[in-house]
């Protein structure tokens, strides 16, 4: 591989190490530079280091799941295209706030389809309109104690909020004091 040529960078977020490794290998063979992250928190940490050209993310992950991660990404980095690869939702009823550019069901798609979608998304980068909806509340998932760890879409730091209810909530960021709007869409995935 010609290492001097420009390579598009992909951030691959999946909690299954084996899938991450295989994905990394396959995408690198296509000429991409691939960064891995095992959940949304690691994904955000990676975004603070350097911005990828495209993000590929799972939805069901411990700590910070894909809904939460992507809703922060959509508010903070609306121009980065996002592909969701997940087994949970079969392409239907993905919340509008997640706004993935493409959705593939785990184990149910052909690699050439994924590769051509990635190719199309990175090549439309220069003219890509802002598809994010800045006024959309970020999506959050409540744990069984009625608290959430909300990530501020401005400073990307995470703080606990108690007494939340289903629907749209507001809380002041502990760190930068801006008001964070977030929508509770359901119970935690963990342990389901
Ligand atoms: Zn903040």
Tab-separated table of C-alpha atoms and ligand atoms in Angstrom:
chain	number	residue	atom	x	y	z
A	1	UNK	CA	0.000	0.000	0.000
A	2	UNK	CA	1.240	3.471	-0.812
A	3	UNK	CA	1.532	5.058	2.610
A	4	UNK	CA	2.246	8.525	1.275
A	5	UNK	CA	-1.158	8.894	-0.373
A	6	UNK	CA	-4.049	10.493	1.455
A	7	UNK	CA	-6.258	8.049	3.257
A	8	UNK	CA	-9.747	8.709	4.568
A	9	UNK	CA	-10.052	8.013	8.276
A	10	UNK	CA	-12.844	5.881	9.723
A	11	UNK	CA	-13.835	5.729	13.388
A	12	UNK	CA	-15.248	2.267	14.097
A	13	UNK	CA	-17.244	1.978	17.335
A	14	UNK	CA	-18.235	-1.503	18.497
A	15	UNK	CA	-18.010	-3.194	21.881
A	16	UNK	CA	-17.194	-6.597	20.383
A	17	UNK	CA	-13.418	-6.758	19.994
A	18	UNK	CA	-13.594	-9.531	17.400
A	19	UNK	CA	-15.944	-7.511	15.142
A	20	UNK	CA	-13.796	-4.433	15.592
A	21	UNK	CA	-10.663	-6.347	14.591
A	22	UNK	CA	-12.265	-7.912	11.523
A	23	UNK	CA	-13.815	-4.597	10.494
A	24	UNK	CA	-10.483	-2.820	10.894
A	25	UNK	CA	-8.719	-5.440	8.770
A	26	UNK	CA	-11.334	-5.334	6.001
A	27	UNK	CA	-11.476	-1.543	5.870
A	28	UNK	CA	-7.692	-1.142	5.962
A	29	UNK	CA	-7.504	-3.548	3.037
A	30	UNK	CA	-9.767	-1.045	1.206
A	31	UNK	CA	-7.185	1.666	1.878
A	32	UNK	CA	-8.792	3.416	4.843
A	33	UNK	CA	-7.131	4.425	8.067
A	34	UNK	CA	-9.204	2.918	10.894
A	35	UNK	CA	-9.478	3.959	14.533
A	36	UNK	CA	-11.337	1.665	16.918
A	37	UNK	CA	-13.396	2.529	20.000
A	38	UNK	CA	-15.254	0.122	22.253
A	39	UNK	CA	-18.130	2.378	23.287
A	40	UNK	CA	-19.454	5.916	22.994
A	41	UNK	CA	-17.124	7.304	25.640
A	42	UNK	CA	-14.078	6.003	23.800
A	43	UNK	CA	-15.588	7.270	20.570
A	44	UNK	CA	-15.928	10.798	21.964
A	45	UNK	CA	-12.378	10.624	23.338
A	46	UNK	CA	-11.191	9.695	19.845
A	47	UNK	CA	-13.146	12.633	18.352
A	48	UNK	CA	-11.383	15.031	20.724
A	49	UNK	CA	-8.031	13.822	19.346
A	50	UNK	CA	-8.760	14.030	15.633
A	51	UNK	CA	-11.886	14.068	13.488
A	52	UNK	CA	-12.595	11.096	11.248
A	53	UNK	CA	-14.070	11.431	7.752
A	54	UNK	CA	-16.795	8.950	8.619
A	55	UNK	CA	-18.094	7.125	11.707
A	56	UNK	CA	-19.353	3.536	11.742
A	57	UNK	CA	-21.109	2.637	14.980
A	58	UNK	CA	-22.989	-0.143	16.693
A	59	UNK	CA	-26.030	0.882	18.777
A	60	UNK	CA	-26.081	-1.574	21.661
A	61	UNK	CA	-22.972	-1.018	23.756
A	62	UNK	CA	-22.306	-0.766	27.499
A	63	UNK	CA	-21.403	2.529	29.211
A	64	UNK	CA	-22.442	4.908	26.461
A	65	UNK	CA	-24.631	3.300	23.805
A	66	UNK	CA	-24.814	4.232	20.159
A	67	UNK	CA	-27.971	6.346	20.446
A	68	UNK	CA	-26.312	8.540	23.027
A	69	UNK	CA	-23.008	8.676	21.194
A	70	UNK	CA	-24.559	9.501	17.824
A	71	UNK	CA	-26.927	12.102	19.208
A	72	UNK	CA	-23.942	13.961	20.661
A	73	UNK	CA	-22.032	13.539	17.392
A	74	UNK	CA	-24.988	14.919	15.411
A	75	UNK	CA	-25.187	18.034	17.534
A	76	UNK	CA	-21.472	18.683	17.850
A	77	UNK	CA	-20.147	17.384	14.515
A	78	UNK	CA	-23.146	17.520	12.149
A	79	UNK	CA	-21.045	17.224	8.995
A	80	UNK	CA	-19.452	13.858	9.795
A	81	UNK	CA	-21.372	11.111	7.987
A	82	UNK	CA	-22.513	8.208	10.135
A	83	UNK	CA	-23.241	4.585	9.285
A	84	UNK	CA	-25.015	2.432	11.861
A	85	UNK	CA	-24.389	-1.321	11.807
A	86	UNK	CA	-26.614	-2.935	14.367
A	87	UNK	CA	-28.629	-6.042	15.059
A	88	UNK	CA	-31.317	-4.394	17.162
A	89	UNK	CA	-33.533	-2.363	14.929
A	90	UNK	CA	-33.649	-3.931	11.482
A	91	UNK	CA	-33.678	-0.535	9.822
A	92	UNK	CA	-37.071	0.431	11.169
A	93	UNK	CA	-38.011	2.892	13.905
A	94	UNK	CA	-34.514	4.274	14.383
A	95	UNK	CA	-35.208	7.480	16.328
A	96	UNK	CA	-35.049	10.526	14.106
A	97	UNK	CA	-32.503	12.165	16.388
A	98	UNK	CA	-29.983	9.442	15.616
A	99	UNK	CA	-30.119	10.425	11.961
A	100	UNK	CA	-27.685	7.925	10.525
A	101	UNK	CA	-26.811	8.409	6.866
A	102	UNK	CA	-27.071	4.666	6.356
A	103	UNK	CA	-28.194	1.671	8.353
A	104	UNK	CA	-27.004	-1.912	7.943
A	105	UNK	CA	-28.352	-4.854	9.902
A	106	UNK	CA	-25.572	-6.913	11.484
A	107	UNK	CA	-24.884	-10.086	9.533
A	108	UNK	CA	-27.546	-9.230	6.928
A	109	UNK	CA	-25.618	-7.112	4.463
A	110	UNK	CA	-23.012	-7.699	1.785
A	111	UNK	CA	-19.585	-6.126	2.204
A	112	UNK	CA	-19.538	-4.527	-1.282
A	113	UNK	CA	-22.753	-2.680	-0.318
A	114	UNK	CA	-21.066	-1.307	2.783
A	115	UNK	CA	-17.890	-0.374	0.906
A	116	UNK	CA	-19.753	1.462	-1.832
A	117	UNK	CA	-21.828	3.343	0.757
A	118	UNK	CA	-18.668	4.415	2.606
A	119	UNK	CA	-17.113	5.482	-0.668
A	120	UNK	CA	-20.177	7.530	-1.625
A	121	UNK	CA	-20.348	9.228	1.776
A	122	UNK	CA	-16.670	10.223	1.988
A	123	UNK	CA	-16.702	11.530	-1.575
A	124	UNK	CA	-19.680	13.772	-1.015
A	125	UNK	CA	-17.812	15.378	1.899
A	126	UNK	CA	-16.830	18.696	0.289
A	127	UNK	CA	-20.368	19.571	-0.717
A	128	UNK	CA	-22.124	17.877	2.138
A	129	UNK	CA	-24.881	20.054	3.595
A	130	UNK	CA	-25.304	20.179	7.330
A	131	UNK	CA	-27.814	17.448	7.911
A	132	UNK	CA	-27.790	17.783	11.676
A	133	UNK	CA	-30.747	19.371	13.381
A	134	UNK	CA	-29.167	21.591	16.017
A	135	UNK	CA	-32.450	22.012	17.843
A	136	UNK	CA	-33.062	18.307	18.189
A	137	UNK	CA	-32.590	17.127	21.730
A	138	UNK	CA	-29.922	14.496	22.205
A	139	UNK	CA	-31.331	11.079	22.928
A	140	UNK	CA	-30.635	9.437	26.244
A	141	UNK	CA	-31.465	6.137	27.838
A	142	UNK	CA	-32.449	5.987	31.498
A	143	UNK	CA	-31.048	3.410	33.916
A	144	UNK	CA	-33.259	1.655	36.452
A	145	UNK	CA	-32.542	4.252	39.145
A	146	UNK	CA	-34.022	7.087	37.098
A	147	UNK	CA	-30.665	8.794	36.613
A	148	UNK	CA	-28.662	9.373	33.486
A	149	UNK	CA	-25.072	10.318	32.742
A	150	UNK	CA	-25.594	13.049	30.169
A	151	UNK	CA	-22.798	14.139	27.878
A	152	UNK	CA	-22.718	17.867	27.184
A	153	UNK	CA	-22.942	18.450	23.445
A	154	UNK	CA	-20.791	21.584	23.763
A	155	UNK	CA	-17.820	20.557	25.924
A	156	UNK	CA	-18.281	16.785	25.526
A	157	UNK	CA	-17.894	16.142	29.228
A	158	UNK	CA	-20.269	13.859	31.096
A	159	UNK	CA	-22.211	14.659	34.249
A	160	UNK	CA	-24.952	12.857	36.216
A	161	UNK	CA	-28.561	14.063	36.191
A	162	UNK	CA	-31.161	12.708	38.613
A	163	UNK	CA	-34.941	12.835	38.512
A	164	UNK	CA	-35.319	12.658	34.751
A	165	UNK	CA	-38.506	11.549	33.069
A	166	UNK	CA	-39.368	10.193	29.654
A	167	UNK	CA	-39.472	12.900	27.035
A	168	UNK	CA	-37.426	16.077	26.734
A	169	UNK	CA	-35.440	17.205	29.791
A	170	UNK	CA	-33.044	20.077	30.383
A	171	UNK	CA	-30.018	20.253	32.662
A	172	UNK	CA	-27.166	22.668	33.170
A	173	UNK	CA	-23.748	21.247	32.328
A	174	UNK	CA	-21.634	20.879	35.493
A	175	UNK	CA	-18.559	21.973	33.556
A	176	UNK	CA	-19.398	24.755	31.110
A	177	UNK	CA	-22.846	25.775	32.450
A	178	UNK	CA	-24.605	25.616	29.124
A	179	UNK	CA	-28.106	24.166	29.045
A	180	UNK	CA	-28.200	20.671	27.642
A	181	UNK	CA	-31.475	19.395	26.201
A	182	UNK	CA	-31.880	15.662	26.049
A	183	UNK	CA	-34.708	13.303	25.289
A	184	UNK	CA	-35.232	10.120	27.272
A	185	UNK	CA	-36.364	7.407	24.875
A	186	UNK	CA	-36.519	4.374	27.120
A	187	UNK	CA	-34.872	2.093	29.619
A	188	UNK	CA	-31.283	0.928	29.647
A	189	UNK	CA	-30.242	-1.805	27.236
A	190	UNK	CA	-27.829	-3.256	29.746
A	191	UNK	CA	-28.897	-6.589	31.151
A	192	UNK	CA	-31.754	-6.992	28.706
B	1	LIG	ZN1	-20.527	21.466	28.945
